[in-house]
Amino acid sequence: MIARNPNRRWIVAVALALVWASAFCSSLVAAPAGAREGTVRAREGTVRAKRPRLLAQAGARRDDCVRLGGDGPLVDRSRERALAGWKPEIAAYSKRHYNEYTWRLHPTCIVLHYTTGTTFPWNLTRSTSFAGEKPGLASHFVIAGTKIWQILPLDVRSRGAYGINHRAINIEMVAANARDLSHRRTTLQTCVKLVRWLMARYHISKAHVYSHAQVATMNRRVVPEVLDLVNPTPYHKVDPGAQNMRFIKAQL
Ligand SMILES: [Zn+2]
């Protein structure tokens, strides 16, 4: 008969905990938006409503979480756009709107947004057209709490704001509106961290970090890069809110 090891139960418990923890990105569990993920997916029928929340959050494999540029903030690439279709469509879009037939981005500015919703904006990864035109909508990043999803590589043009997609890195913060975003301090701080890294990486000055509201003026005195051959007139946008822009820019 084999003698029972009194420590065996503890060893098994610790081993199981390590296996469980390694299945998730560390920030995924803590992310506020991630906590609502289960609800979103349940509505779309991919995960049953009663399924445990942590299983519903397991959208990211561990190897999808990488440091941006090797030394930047931790980003989750599990929700990236498929590029095979995106590149030719955004190149054609760029030809129409900016007279440049290319998908390639050399960023000169950063544009900040909120998503007008409190759950992950799946339209940014799944939409195939917007306002009757291809491609769908997509920004480079979506931020919720400490979590950053990267939707498109930084050398690929996004479709986040008329007038600036040929020059901008677009960043979305998950929030219903400006007031809601002003209460999401962790999201704002994560945005500061990401913008700081991007400014250093691409030599972008603070003066070239814009709100979508500034871009929507279509005024070159406000945003020198602004151009759109299809939609040249000003349009109405308030995101991400003047107070939130002041909060972020004060820390850049
Ligand atoms: Zn916007």
Coordinates of N, CA and C and ligand atoms in Angstrom, one line a residue:
M1 N 0.8 -1.2 0.0 CA 0.0 0.0 0.0 C 0.9 1.3 0.0
I2 N 0.5 2.2 -0.8 CA 1.3 3.5 -0.9 C 0.8 4.5 0.1
A3 N 1.8 5.0 0.9 CA 1.5 6.0 1.9 C 1.0 7.3 1.3
R4 N 0.0 7.9 1.8 CA -0.6 9.2 1.3 C 0.3 10.3 1.6
N5 N 0.7 11.1 0.6 CA 1.5 12.3 0.8 C 0.6 13.5 1.2
P6 N 0.8 14.0 2.4 CA -0.1 15.1 2.9 C -0.1 16.3 2.0
N7 N 1.1 16.5 1.3 CA 1.2 17.7 0.5 C 0.6 17.6 -0.9
R8 N 0.2 16.3 -1.2 CA -0.2 16.1 -2.6 C -1.4 17.0 -3.0
R9 N -2.4 17.1 -2.1 CA -3.5 17.9 -2.5 C -3.2 19.3 -2.9
W10 N -2.2 19.9 -2.1 CA -1.8 21.3 -2.3 C -1.0 21.4 -3.7
I11 N -0.2 20.4 -4.0 CA 0.6 20.4 -5.2 C -0.4 20.3 -6.4
V12 N -1.4 19.5 -6.3 CA -2.4 19.4 -7.4 C -3.1 20.7 -7.6
A13 N -3.5 21.3 -6.5 CA -4.3 22.6 -6.5 C -3.4 23.7 -7.2
V14 N -2.2 23.8 -6.8 CA -1.3 24.8 -7.3 C -1.1 24.6 -8.8
A15 N -0.9 23.3 -9.2 CA -0.6 23.0 -10.6 C -1.9 23.4 -11.4
L16 N -3.1 23.0 -10.9 CA -4.3 23.4 -11.7 C -4.4 24.9 -11.8
A17 N -4.1 25.6 -10.7 CA -4.2 27.1 -10.8 C -3.3 27.7 -11.8
L18 N -2.1 27.1 -11.9 CA -1.1 27.6 -12.9 C -1.6 27.3 -14.3
V19 N -2.1 26.2 -14.6 CA -2.7 25.8 -15.9 C -3.8 26.8 -16.3
W20 N -4.7 27.0 -15.3 CA -5.8 27.9 -15.5 C -5.4 29.3 -15.9
A21 N -4.4 29.8 -15.1 CA -3.9 31.2 -15.2 C -3.2 31.4 -16.6
S22 N -2.5 30.3 -17.0 CA -1.7 30.5 -18.2 C -2.6 30.5 -19.5
A23 N -3.9 30.1 -19.3 CA -4.8 30.1 -20.5 C -5.3 31.5 -20.8
F24 N -5.0 32.5 -20.0 CA -5.5 33.9 -20.2 C -4.5 34.9 -20.2
C25 N -4.7 36.0 -21.0 CA -3.8 37.1 -20.8 C -4.1 37.7 -19.5
S26 N -3.1 38.2 -18.8 CA -3.3 38.7 -17.4 C -4.3 39.8 -17.4
S27 N -4.2 40.7 -18.4 CA -5.1 41.9 -18.3 C -6.5 41.5 -18.8
L28 N -6.7 40.4 -19.4 CA -8.1 40.1 -20.0 C -9.1 40.0 -18.8
V29 N -8.7 39.3 -17.8 CA -9.6 39.0 -16.7 C -10.0 40.3 -16.0
A30 N -9.1 41.3 -15.9 CA -9.4 42.5 -15.2 C -10.1 43.5 -16.0
A31 N -10.1 43.4 -17.4 CA -10.7 44.4 -18.2 C -12.2 44.6 -18.1
P32 N -12.6 45.9 -17.8 CA -14.0 46.1 -17.6 C -14.9 45.7 -18.8
A33 N -14.4 46.0 -20.0 CA -15.2 45.6 -21.2 C -15.3 44.1 -21.4
G34 N -14.1 43.5 -21.1 CA -14.1 42.0 -21.2 C -15.1 41.4 -20.3
A35 N -15.4 42.0 -19.2 CA -16.4 41.5 -18.2 C -17.8 41.5 -18.8
R36 N -18.0 42.3 -19.9 CA -19.3 42.3 -20.5 C -19.3 41.5 -21.8
E37 N -18.2 41.0 -22.1 CA -18.0 40.2 -23.4 C -19.1 39.1 -23.4
G38 N -19.3 38.4 -22.3 CA -20.2 37.2 -22.3 C -21.5 37.6 -22.8
T39 N -22.0 38.8 -22.4 CA -23.3 39.3 -22.8 C -23.4 39.5 -24.3
V40 N -22.3 40.1 -24.9 CA -22.3 40.4 -26.3 C -22.4 39.1 -27.1
R41 N -21.5 38.2 -26.8 CA -21.4 37.0 -27.5 C -22.7 36.2 -27.4
A42 N -23.3 36.2 -26.2 CA -24.5 35.5 -25.9 C -25.6 36.0 -26.9
R43 N -25.7 37.3 -27.1 CA -26.7 37.8 -28.0 C -26.4 37.3 -29.4
E44 N -25.2 37.2 -29.8 CA -24.9 36.7 -31.1 C -24.9 35.2 -31.3
G45 N -25.2 34.5 -30.2 CA -25.4 33.1 -30.3 C -24.2 32.3 -30.3
T46 N -23.0 32.9 -30.2 CA -21.8 32.1 -30.2 C -21.5 31.4 -28.9
V47 N -22.0 32.0 -27.8 CA -21.7 31.5 -26.5 C -23.1 31.5 -25.7
R48 N -23.5 30.4 -25.1 CA -24.7 30.4 -24.4 C -24.7 31.3 -23.2
A49 N -25.8 31.9 -22.9 CA -25.9 33.0 -21.9 C -25.4 32.4 -20.5
K50 N -25.7 31.1 -20.3 CA -25.4 30.6 -18.9 C -24.0 30.1 -18.8
R51 N -23.2 30.1 -19.9 CA -21.8 29.7 -19.9 C -21.0 30.5 -18.9
P52 N -20.1 29.9 -18.2 CA -19.3 30.6 -17.2 C -18.6 31.8 -17.8
R53 N -18.6 33.0 -17.1 CA -18.1 34.2 -17.7 C -16.6 34.1 -18.2
L54 N -15.8 33.4 -17.4 CA -14.4 33.3 -17.8 C -14.2 32.5 -19.1
L55 N -15.0 31.5 -19.3 CA -14.9 30.8 -20.6 C -15.3 31.7 -21.7
A56 N -16.4 32.5 -21.5 CA -16.8 33.5 -22.5 C -15.7 34.5 -22.9
Q57 N -14.9 34.8 -21.9 CA -13.8 35.8 -22.1 C -12.6 35.2 -22.8
A58 N -12.6 33.9 -23.0 CA -11.3 33.3 -23.5 C -11.2 33.6 -25.0
G59 N -11.4 34.8 -25.4 CA -11.3 35.1 -26.9 C -9.8 35.2 -27.3
A60 N -8.9 35.4 -26.4 CA -7.5 35.5 -26.8 C -6.7 34.4 -26.3
R61 N -5.9 33.9 -27.2 CA -4.9 32.9 -26.8 C -3.7 33.7 -26.2
R62 N -2.9 33.0 -25.4 CA -1.8 33.7 -24.7 C -0.9 34.4 -25.8
D63 N -0.6 33.6 -26.9 CA 0.3 34.1 -27.8 C -0.3 35.3 -28.7
D64 N -1.5 35.6 -28.5 CA -2.1 36.8 -29.2 C -1.7 38.1 -28.5
C65 N -1.3 38.0 -27.3 CA -0.9 39.2 -26.5 C 0.6 39.4 -26.6
V66 N 0.9 40.6 -27.2 CA 2.3 40.9 -27.5 C 2.6 42.3 -27.1
R67 N 3.9 42.6 -26.9 CA 4.3 44.0 -26.6 C 4.4 44.7 -27.9
L68 N 3.7 45.8 -28.1 CA 3.7 46.6 -29.3 C 5.2 47.0 -29.6
G69 N 5.6 46.6 -30.8 CA 7.0 47.0 -31.2 C 8.1 46.3 -30.4
G70 N 7.7 45.4 -29.6 CA 8.7 44.6 -28.8 C 8.9 45.2 -27.4
D71 N 8.6 46.6 -27.2 CA 8.9 47.2 -25.9 C 7.7 48.1 -25.5
G72 N 6.6 48.1 -26.3 CA 5.5 49.0 -26.0 C 4.5 48.4 -25.1
P73 N 3.3 49.0 -25.0 CA 2.2 48.5 -24.2 C 1.8 47.1 -24.7
L74 N 1.2 46.3 -23.8 CA 0.7 44.9 -24.2 C -0.5 45.1 -25.0
V75 N -0.6 44.5 -26.2 CA -1.8 44.5 -27.0 C -2.2 43.1 -27.4
D76 N -3.5 43.0 -27.5 CA -4.2 41.7 -27.8 C -4.6 41.7 -29.3
R77 N -4.0 40.8 -30.1 CA -4.3 40.8 -31.5 C -5.3 39.7 -31.9
S78 N -6.0 39.2 -31.0 CA -6.9 38.1 -31.3 C -8.1 38.6 -32.1
R79 N -8.3 39.9 -32.2 CA -9.5 40.4 -32.9 C -9.0 41.3 -34.1
E80 N -7.9 41.0 -34.6 CA -7.4 41.7 -35.8 C -8.2 41.5 -37.0
R81 N -8.3 42.5 -37.9 CA -8.9 42.4 -39.2 C -8.2 41.4 -40.1
A82 N -8.9 40.7 -40.9 CA -8.2 39.9 -41.9 C -7.7 40.8 -43.0
L83 N -6.4 40.8 -43.3 CA -5.8 41.8 -44.2 C -5.9 41.5 -45.7
A84 N -6.1 40.3 -46.0 CA -6.2 39.9 -47.5 C -7.3 40.7 -48.2
G85 N -8.4 40.9 -47.5 CA -9.5 41.6 -48.1 C -9.4 43.1 -47.8
W86 N -8.8 43.4 -46.7 CA -8.8 44.8 -46.2 C -7.9 45.7 -47.1
K87 N -6.7 45.2 -47.4 CA -5.7 46.0 -48.1 C -6.2 46.5 -49.5
P88 N -6.7 45.6 -50.4 CA -7.1 46.2 -51.7 C -8.3 47.1 -51.5
E89 N -9.2 46.9 -50.5 CA -10.3 47.7 -50.4 C -10.0 49.1 -49.8
I90 N -9.0 49.1 -48.9 CA -8.7 50.4 -48.3 C -7.8 51.2 -49.3
A91 N -7.0 50.5 -50.2 CA -6.2 51.1 -51.2 C -7.2 51.8 -52.2
A92 N -8.3 51.1 -52.6 CA -9.2 51.7 -53.5 C -9.9 52.9 -52.8
Y93 N -10.3 52.8 -51.5 CA -10.9 53.9 -50.8 C -9.9 55.1 -50.7
S94 N -8.6 54.8 -50.5 CA -7.6 55.9 -50.4 C -7.5 56.6 -51.8
K95 N -7.6 55.9 -52.9 CA -7.6 56.5 -54.2 C -8.8 57.5 -54.4
R96 N -9.9 57.0 -54.0 CA -11.1 57.9 -54.1 C -11.1 59.1 -53.2
H97 N -10.7 58.9 -52.0 CA -10.8 60.0 -51.0 C -9.5 60.9 -50.9
Y98 N -8.3 60.3 -51.2 CA -7.1 61.0 -51.1 C -6.2 61.0 -52.3
N99 N -6.7 60.4 -53.4 CA -6.0 60.3 -54.7 C -4.6 59.6 -54.4
E100 N -4.6 58.6 -53.6 CA -3.4 57.8 -53.3 C -3.8 56.3 -53.3
Y101 N -3.4 55.6 -54.4 CA -3.8 54.1 -54.4 C -2.8 53.3 -53.6
T102 N -3.0 53.3 -52.3 CA -2.2 52.5 -51.4 C -2.9 52.2 -50.1
W103 N -2.5 51.0 -49.6 CA -3.0 50.7 -48.2 C -2.0 51.1 -47.2
R104 N -0.8 51.4 -47.6 CA 0.3 51.6 -46.7 C 0.1 53.0 -45.9
L105 N 0.4 52.9 -44.6 CA 0.3 54.1 -43.8 C 1.6 54.5 -43.2
H106 N 2.0 55.8 -43.4 CA 3.1 56.4 -42.7 C 2.5 57.5 -41.8
P107 N 2.3 57.1 -40.5 CA 1.5 58.0 -39.7 C 2.2 59.3 -39.4
T108 N 1.4 60.4 -39.4 CA 1.9 61.7 -39.0 C 1.1 62.3 -37.9
C109 N 0.0 61.6 -37.5 CA -0.9 62.1 -36.5 C -1.7 61.0 -35.8
I110 N -2.3 61.3 -34.7 CA -3.1 60.3 -33.9 C -4.5 60.9 -33.7
V111 N -5.5 60.2 -33.9 CA -6.9 60.7 -33.7 C -7.6 59.8 -32.7
L112 N -8.2 60.5 -31.7 CA -8.9 59.8 -30.6 C -10.4 59.8 -30.7
H113 N -11.0 58.7 -30.3 CA -12.5 58.6 -30.4 C -13.0 57.9 -29.2
Y114 N -14.4 57.9 -29.0 CA -15.0 57.0 -28.2 C -16.0 56.2 -29.1
T115 N -16.4 55.0 -28.6 CA -17.1 54.0 -29.5 C -18.6 54.2 -29.5
T116 N -19.2 55.1 -28.6 CA -20.6 55.2 -28.5 C -21.3 53.9 -28.1
G117 N -20.6 53.1 -27.3 CA -21.2 51.9 -26.8 C -20.4 51.4 -25.6
T118 N -20.9 50.5 -24.8 CA -20.1 50.1 -23.6 C -19.6 48.6 -23.7
T119 N -19.8 48.0 -24.9 CA -19.3 46.7 -25.1 C -18.3 46.7 -26.3
F120 N -17.6 45.7 -26.5 CA -16.6 45.7 -27.6 C -17.3 46.0 -28.9
P121 N -16.7 47.0 -29.7 CA -17.4 47.4 -31.0 C -17.0 46.4 -32.1
W122 N -17.8 45.3 -32.2 CA -17.5 44.3 -33.2 C -17.6 44.8 -34.6
N123 N -18.3 45.9 -34.8 CA -18.4 46.5 -36.2 C -17.0 46.9 -36.7
L124 N -16.1 47.2 -35.8 CA -14.8 47.6 -36.2 C -13.9 46.4 -36.7
T125 N -14.4 45.2 -36.4 CA -13.6 44.0 -36.9 C -14.4 43.3 -37.9
R126 N -15.7 43.5 -38.0 CA -16.6 42.6 -38.8 C -17.3 43.3 -40.0
S127 N -17.5 44.6 -39.9 CA -18.3 45.3 -40.9 C -17.6 45.2 -42.2
T128 N -18.4 45.1 -43.3 CA -17.8 45.0 -44.6 C -18.0 46.2 -45.5
S129 N -18.8 47.1 -45.0 CA -19.0 48.4 -45.7 C -19.6 49.4 -44.7
F130 N -19.5 50.7 -45.1 CA -20.1 51.7 -44.3 C -20.6 52.8 -45.2
A131 N -21.8 53.3 -45.0 CA -22.4 54.3 -45.9 C -22.3 53.9 -47.3
G132 N -22.6 52.6 -47.6 CA -22.6 52.1 -49.0 C -21.2 52.0 -49.6
E133 N -20.2 52.1 -48.8 CA -18.8 52.1 -49.4 C -17.9 51.1 -48.7
K134 N -17.1 50.3 -49.5 CA -16.2 49.4 -48.9 C -14.9 50.2 -48.5
P135 N -14.1 49.8 -47.6 CA -14.3 48.6 -46.7 C -15.2 49.0 -45.5
G136 N -15.3 48.1 -44.5 CA -16.1 48.5 -43.3 C -15.3 49.5 -42.5
L137 N -15.8 49.7 -41.3 CA -15.1 50.6 -40.4 C -14.0 49.9 -39.6
A138 N -12.9 50.5 -39.4 CA -11.9 49.9 -38.5 C -10.9 50.9 -38.0
S139 N -10.6 50.9 -36.8 CA -9.5 51.8 -36.2 C -8.3 50.9 -35.9
H140 N -7.2 51.5 -35.5 CA -6.1 50.6 -35.3 C -6.2 50.0 -33.9
F141 N -6.7 50.7 -32.9 CA -6.8 50.2 -31.6 C -8.2 50.4 -30.9
V142 N -8.5 49.5 -30.0 CA -9.7 49.7 -29.2 C -9.2 49.5 -27.7
I143 N -9.6 50.5 -26.9 CA -9.1 50.4 -25.5 C -10.3 50.3 -24.5
A144 N -10.2 49.4 -23.6 CA -11.2 49.3 -22.5 C -10.5 49.0 -21.2
G145 N -10.5 49.9 -20.3 CA -9.8 49.7 -19.0 C -8.3 49.5 -19.3
T146 N -7.7 48.5 -18.8 CA -6.2 48.3 -19.1 C -6.0 47.5 -20.4
K147 N -7.1 47.1 -21.0 CA -7.0 46.3 -22.2 C -6.8 47.1 -23.5
I148 N -5.9 46.6 -24.4 CA -5.8 47.3 -25.7 C -5.9 46.1 -26.8
W149 N -6.9 46.2 -27.6 CA -6.9 45.3 -28.8 C -6.3 46.1 -30.0
Q150 N -5.5 45.4 -30.7 CA -5.0 46.0 -32.0 C -5.8 45.3 -33.1
I151 N -6.5 46.2 -33.9 CA -7.4 45.7 -35.0 C -6.6 45.7 -36.3
L152 N -5.7 46.6 -36.5 CA -4.9 46.7 -37.7 C -3.5 47.0 -37.4
P153 N -2.5 46.5 -38.2 CA -1.1 46.8 -38.1 C -0.9 48.3 -38.3
L154 N 0.2 48.8 -37.7 CA 0.4 50.3 -37.8 C 0.9 50.8 -39.2
D155 N 1.2 49.8 -40.1 CA 1.6 50.3 -41.4 C 0.5 50.1 -42.4
V156 N -0.7 49.9 -41.9 CA -1.9 49.7 -42.7 C -2.9 50.8 -42.4
R157 N -3.5 51.4 -43.4 CA -4.5 52.4 -43.2 C -5.8 51.9 -42.6
S158 N -6.4 52.7 -41.8 CA -7.7 52.3 -41.2 C -8.8 53.2 -41.8
R159 N -10.0 52.9 -41.4 CA -11.1 53.7 -41.7 C -11.9 54.2 -40.5
G160 N -11.4 55.2 -39.9 CA -11.9 55.7 -38.6 C -12.5 57.0 -38.6
A161 N -12.1 57.9 -39.6 CA -12.6 59.3 -39.6 C -12.4 59.8 -41.0
Y162 N -13.4 60.3 -41.6 CA -13.3 61.0 -42.9 C -12.3 62.1 -42.8
G163 N -11.4 62.2 -43.8 CA -10.5 63.4 -43.9 C -9.1 63.1 -43.4
I164 N -8.9 61.9 -42.7 CA -7.6 61.8 -42.1 C -7.0 60.3 -42.1
N165 N -7.8 59.4 -42.7 CA -7.4 58.0 -42.7 C -6.1 57.7 -43.4
H166 N -5.7 58.7 -44.3 CA -4.4 58.5 -45.1 C -3.2 58.9 -44.2
R167 N -3.4 59.5 -43.0 CA -2.3 59.9 -42.2 C -2.3 59.5 -40.8
A168 N -3.5 59.0 -40.3 CA -3.7 58.9 -38.9 C -3.7 57.5 -38.4
I169 N -3.2 57.4 -37.1 CA -3.5 56.2 -36.3 C -4.8 56.5 -35.6
N170 N -5.8 55.7 -35.8 CA -7.1 55.9 -35.1 C -7.2 55.0 -33.8
I171 N -7.6 55.6 -32.7 CA -7.7 54.9 -31.4 C -9.1 55.1 -30.9
E172 N -9.8 54.0 -30.6 CA -11.1 54.1 -30.0 C -11.1 53.7 -28.5
M173 N -11.8 54.5 -27.7 CA -12.0 54.2 -26.3 C -13.4 53.7 -26.1
V174 N -13.6 52.6 -25.5 CA -15.0 52.1 -25.2 C -15.7 52.9 -24.2
A175 N -16.7 53.6 -24.7 CA -17.5 54.5 -23.8 C -18.8 54.9 -24.5
A176 N -19.9 55.2 -23.8 CA -21.1 55.5 -24.4 C -21.1 56.9 -25.0
N177 N -20.5 57.8 -24.2 CA -20.4 59.2 -24.6 C -19.3 59.9 -23.9
A178 N -19.2 61.2 -24.0 CA -18.0 62.0 -23.4 C -18.1 61.9 -21.9
R179 N -19.3 62.0 -21.4 CA -19.5 62.0 -19.9 C -19.1 60.6 -19.3
D180 N -19.6 59.6 -20.0 CA -19.2 58.2 -19.6 C -17.7 58.0 -19.7
L181 N -17.1 58.5 -20.7 CA -15.7 58.3 -20.9 C -14.9 59.0 -19.8
S182 N -15.4 60.2 -19.4 CA -14.7 61.0 -18.3 C -14.7 60.2 -17.0
H183 N -15.6 59.3 -16.8 CA -15.6 58.5 -15.6 C -14.7 57.2 -15.7
R184 N -14.3 56.9 -16.9 CA -13.4 55.7 -17.1 C -12.0 56.1 -17.1
R185 N -11.5 56.4 -15.9 CA -10.1 56.9 -15.8 C -9.1 55.9 -16.2
T186 N -9.3 54.6 -16.0 CA -8.3 53.6 -16.4 C -8.2 53.6 -17.9
T187 N -9.3 53.7 -18.6 CA -9.3 53.7 -20.1 C -8.5 54.9 -20.5
L188 N -8.8 56.1 -19.9 CA -8.1 57.3 -20.4 C -6.6 57.1 -20.1
Q189 N -6.2 56.6 -19.0 CA -4.8 56.4 -18.6 C -4.1 55.4 -19.6
T190 N -4.8 54.3 -19.9 CA -4.3 53.4 -20.9 C -4.0 54.1 -22.2
C191 N -5.0 54.9 -22.6 CA -4.8 55.7 -23.8 C -3.6 56.6 -23.8
V192 N -3.4 57.2 -22.7 CA -2.2 58.1 -22.5 C -0.9 57.3 -22.7
K193 N -0.9 56.1 -22.1 CA 0.3 55.2 -22.2 C 0.5 54.8 -23.7
L194 N -0.5 54.5 -24.4 CA -0.4 54.0 -25.8 C 0.0 55.2 -26.7
V195 N -0.7 56.4 -26.5 CA -0.3 57.5 -27.3 C 1.1 58.0 -27.1
R196 N 1.5 58.0 -25.9 CA 2.9 58.3 -25.6 C 3.9 57.5 -26.4
W197 N 3.6 56.2 -26.3 CA 4.5 55.2 -27.0 C 4.5 55.5 -28.6
L198 N 3.3 55.7 -29.1 CA 3.2 56.0 -30.6 C 3.8 57.3 -31.0
M199 N 3.7 58.3 -30.1 CA 4.4 59.6 -30.4 C 5.9 59.4 -30.5
A200 N 6.4 58.6 -29.6 CA 7.9 58.4 -29.6 C 8.3 57.6 -30.8
R201 N 7.5 56.5 -31.1 CA 7.8 55.6 -32.2 C 7.8 56.3 -33.6
Y202 N 6.8 57.2 -33.7 CA 6.6 57.8 -35.1 C 7.0 59.3 -35.1
H203 N 7.6 59.8 -34.0 CA 8.0 61.2 -33.9 C 6.9 62.1 -34.2
I204 N 5.8 61.9 -33.5 CA 4.6 62.7 -33.7 C 4.5 63.6 -32.5
S205 N 4.4 64.9 -32.7 CA 4.3 65.9 -31.6 C 2.9 66.0 -31.0
K206 N 2.8 66.5 -29.8 CA 1.6 66.6 -29.1 C 0.5 67.4 -29.9
A207 N 1.0 68.4 -30.7 CA 0.1 69.2 -31.5 C -0.6 68.4 -32.6
H208 N -0.1 67.2 -32.9 CA -0.7 66.3 -33.9 C -1.4 65.2 -33.3
V209 N -1.8 65.3 -32.1 CA -2.8 64.4 -31.5 C -4.1 65.1 -31.4
Y210 N -5.1 64.6 -32.3 CA -6.3 65.3 -32.5 C -7.5 64.5 -31.9
S211 N -8.6 65.2 -31.7 CA -9.9 64.6 -31.4 C -10.6 64.4 -32.8
H212 N -11.5 63.4 -32.8 CA -12.3 63.3 -34.1 C -13.1 64.6 -34.3
A213 N -13.5 65.3 -33.2 CA -14.2 66.5 -33.4 C -13.4 67.6 -34.1
Q214 N -12.1 67.6 -33.9 CA -11.2 68.6 -34.6 C -11.1 68.2 -36.1
V215 N -10.9 66.9 -36.3 CA -10.8 66.4 -37.7 C -12.1 66.8 -38.5
A216 N -13.3 66.6 -37.8 CA -14.6 66.8 -38.5 C -14.8 68.3 -38.9
T217 N -14.0 69.2 -38.4 CA -14.1 70.6 -38.9 C -13.6 70.7 -40.3
M218 N -12.8 69.7 -40.8 CA -12.2 69.7 -42.1 C -11.5 71.0 -42.4
N219 N -11.0 71.6 -41.4 CA -10.3 72.9 -41.5 C -8.8 72.7 -41.3
R220 N -8.0 73.1 -42.3 CA -6.6 72.8 -42.3 C -5.8 73.7 -41.3
R221 N -6.5 74.8 -40.8 CA -5.9 75.6 -39.8 C -6.0 74.8 -38.4
V222 N -7.0 73.9 -38.3 CA -7.1 73.1 -37.1 C -6.3 71.8 -37.2
V223 N -6.5 71.2 -38.4 CA -5.8 69.9 -38.6 C -5.1 70.0 -40.0
P224 N -3.8 70.3 -40.0 CA -3.2 70.6 -41.3 C -3.2 69.4 -42.3
E225 N -3.3 68.2 -41.8 CA -3.3 67.0 -42.7 C -4.7 66.8 -43.4
V226 N -5.7 67.4 -42.9 CA -7.1 67.0 -43.3 C -7.3 67.2 -44.8
L227 N -7.9 66.2 -45.4 CA -8.2 66.2 -46.8 C -9.3 65.1 -47.1
D228 N -10.3 65.4 -47.9 CA -11.2 64.4 -48.4 C -11.8 64.8 -49.7
L229 N -11.5 64.1 -50.8 CA -12.0 64.5 -52.1 C -13.5 64.1 -52.3
V230 N -14.0 63.2 -51.5 CA -15.4 62.7 -51.6 C -16.3 63.5 -50.6
N231 N -15.8 63.7 -49.4 CA -16.6 64.4 -48.4 C -15.8 65.6 -47.8
P232 N -15.6 66.7 -48.6 CA -14.8 67.8 -48.2 C -15.4 68.7 -47.2
T233 N -16.7 68.6 -47.0 CA -17.4 69.6 -46.1 C -17.3 69.1 -44.6
P234 N -17.4 70.1 -43.7 CA -17.3 69.8 -42.3 C -18.5 68.8 -41.9
Y235 N -18.3 68.0 -40.9 CA -19.4 67.1 -40.4 C -19.4 67.2 -38.9
H236 N -20.4 66.7 -38.3 CA -20.6 66.8 -36.8 C -20.1 65.6 -36.1
K237 N -19.1 65.9 -35.2 CA -18.6 64.9 -34.3 C -18.2 65.5 -33.0
V238 N -18.4 64.9 -31.9 CA -18.0 65.5 -30.6 C -17.0 64.6 -29.9
D239 N -16.7 63.4 -30.4 CA -15.8 62.5 -29.7 C -14.4 62.9 -29.8
P240 N -13.5 62.6 -28.8 CA -14.0 61.9 -27.5 C -14.4 62.9 -26.4
G241 N -14.6 64.2 -26.7 CA -15.1 65.2 -25.7 C -13.9 66.0 -25.3
A242 N -14.2 67.4 -25.3 CA -13.1 68.3 -25.0 C -12.4 68.1 -23.6
Q243 N -13.2 67.8 -22.6 CA -12.6 67.5 -21.3 C -11.7 66.3 -21.3
N244 N -12.1 65.3 -22.0 CA -11.3 64.1 -22.1 C -10.0 64.3 -22.9
M245 N -10.1 65.2 -23.9 CA -8.9 65.5 -24.7 C -7.9 66.3 -23.8
R246 N -8.5 67.2 -23.0 CA -7.6 68.0 -22.1 C -6.9 67.1 -21.1
F247 N -7.7 66.1 -20.6 CA -7.1 65.2 -19.6 C -5.9 64.4 -20.2
I248 N -6.2 63.9 -21.4 CA -5.1 63.1 -22.1 C -3.9 64.0 -22.5
K249 N -4.2 65.1 -23.1 CA -3.1 65.9 -23.6 C -2.2 66.5 -22.5
A250 N -2.9 66.7 -21.3 CA -2.1 67.3 -20.2 C -1.0 66.3 -19.8
Q251 N -1.2 65.0 -20.1 CA -0.2 64.0 -19.7 C 0.8 63.6 -20.8
L252 N 0.7 64.2 -21.9 CA 1.6 63.8 -23.1 C 2.9 64.6 -23.0
Ligands
ZN1 ZN -14.9 59.1 -33.9

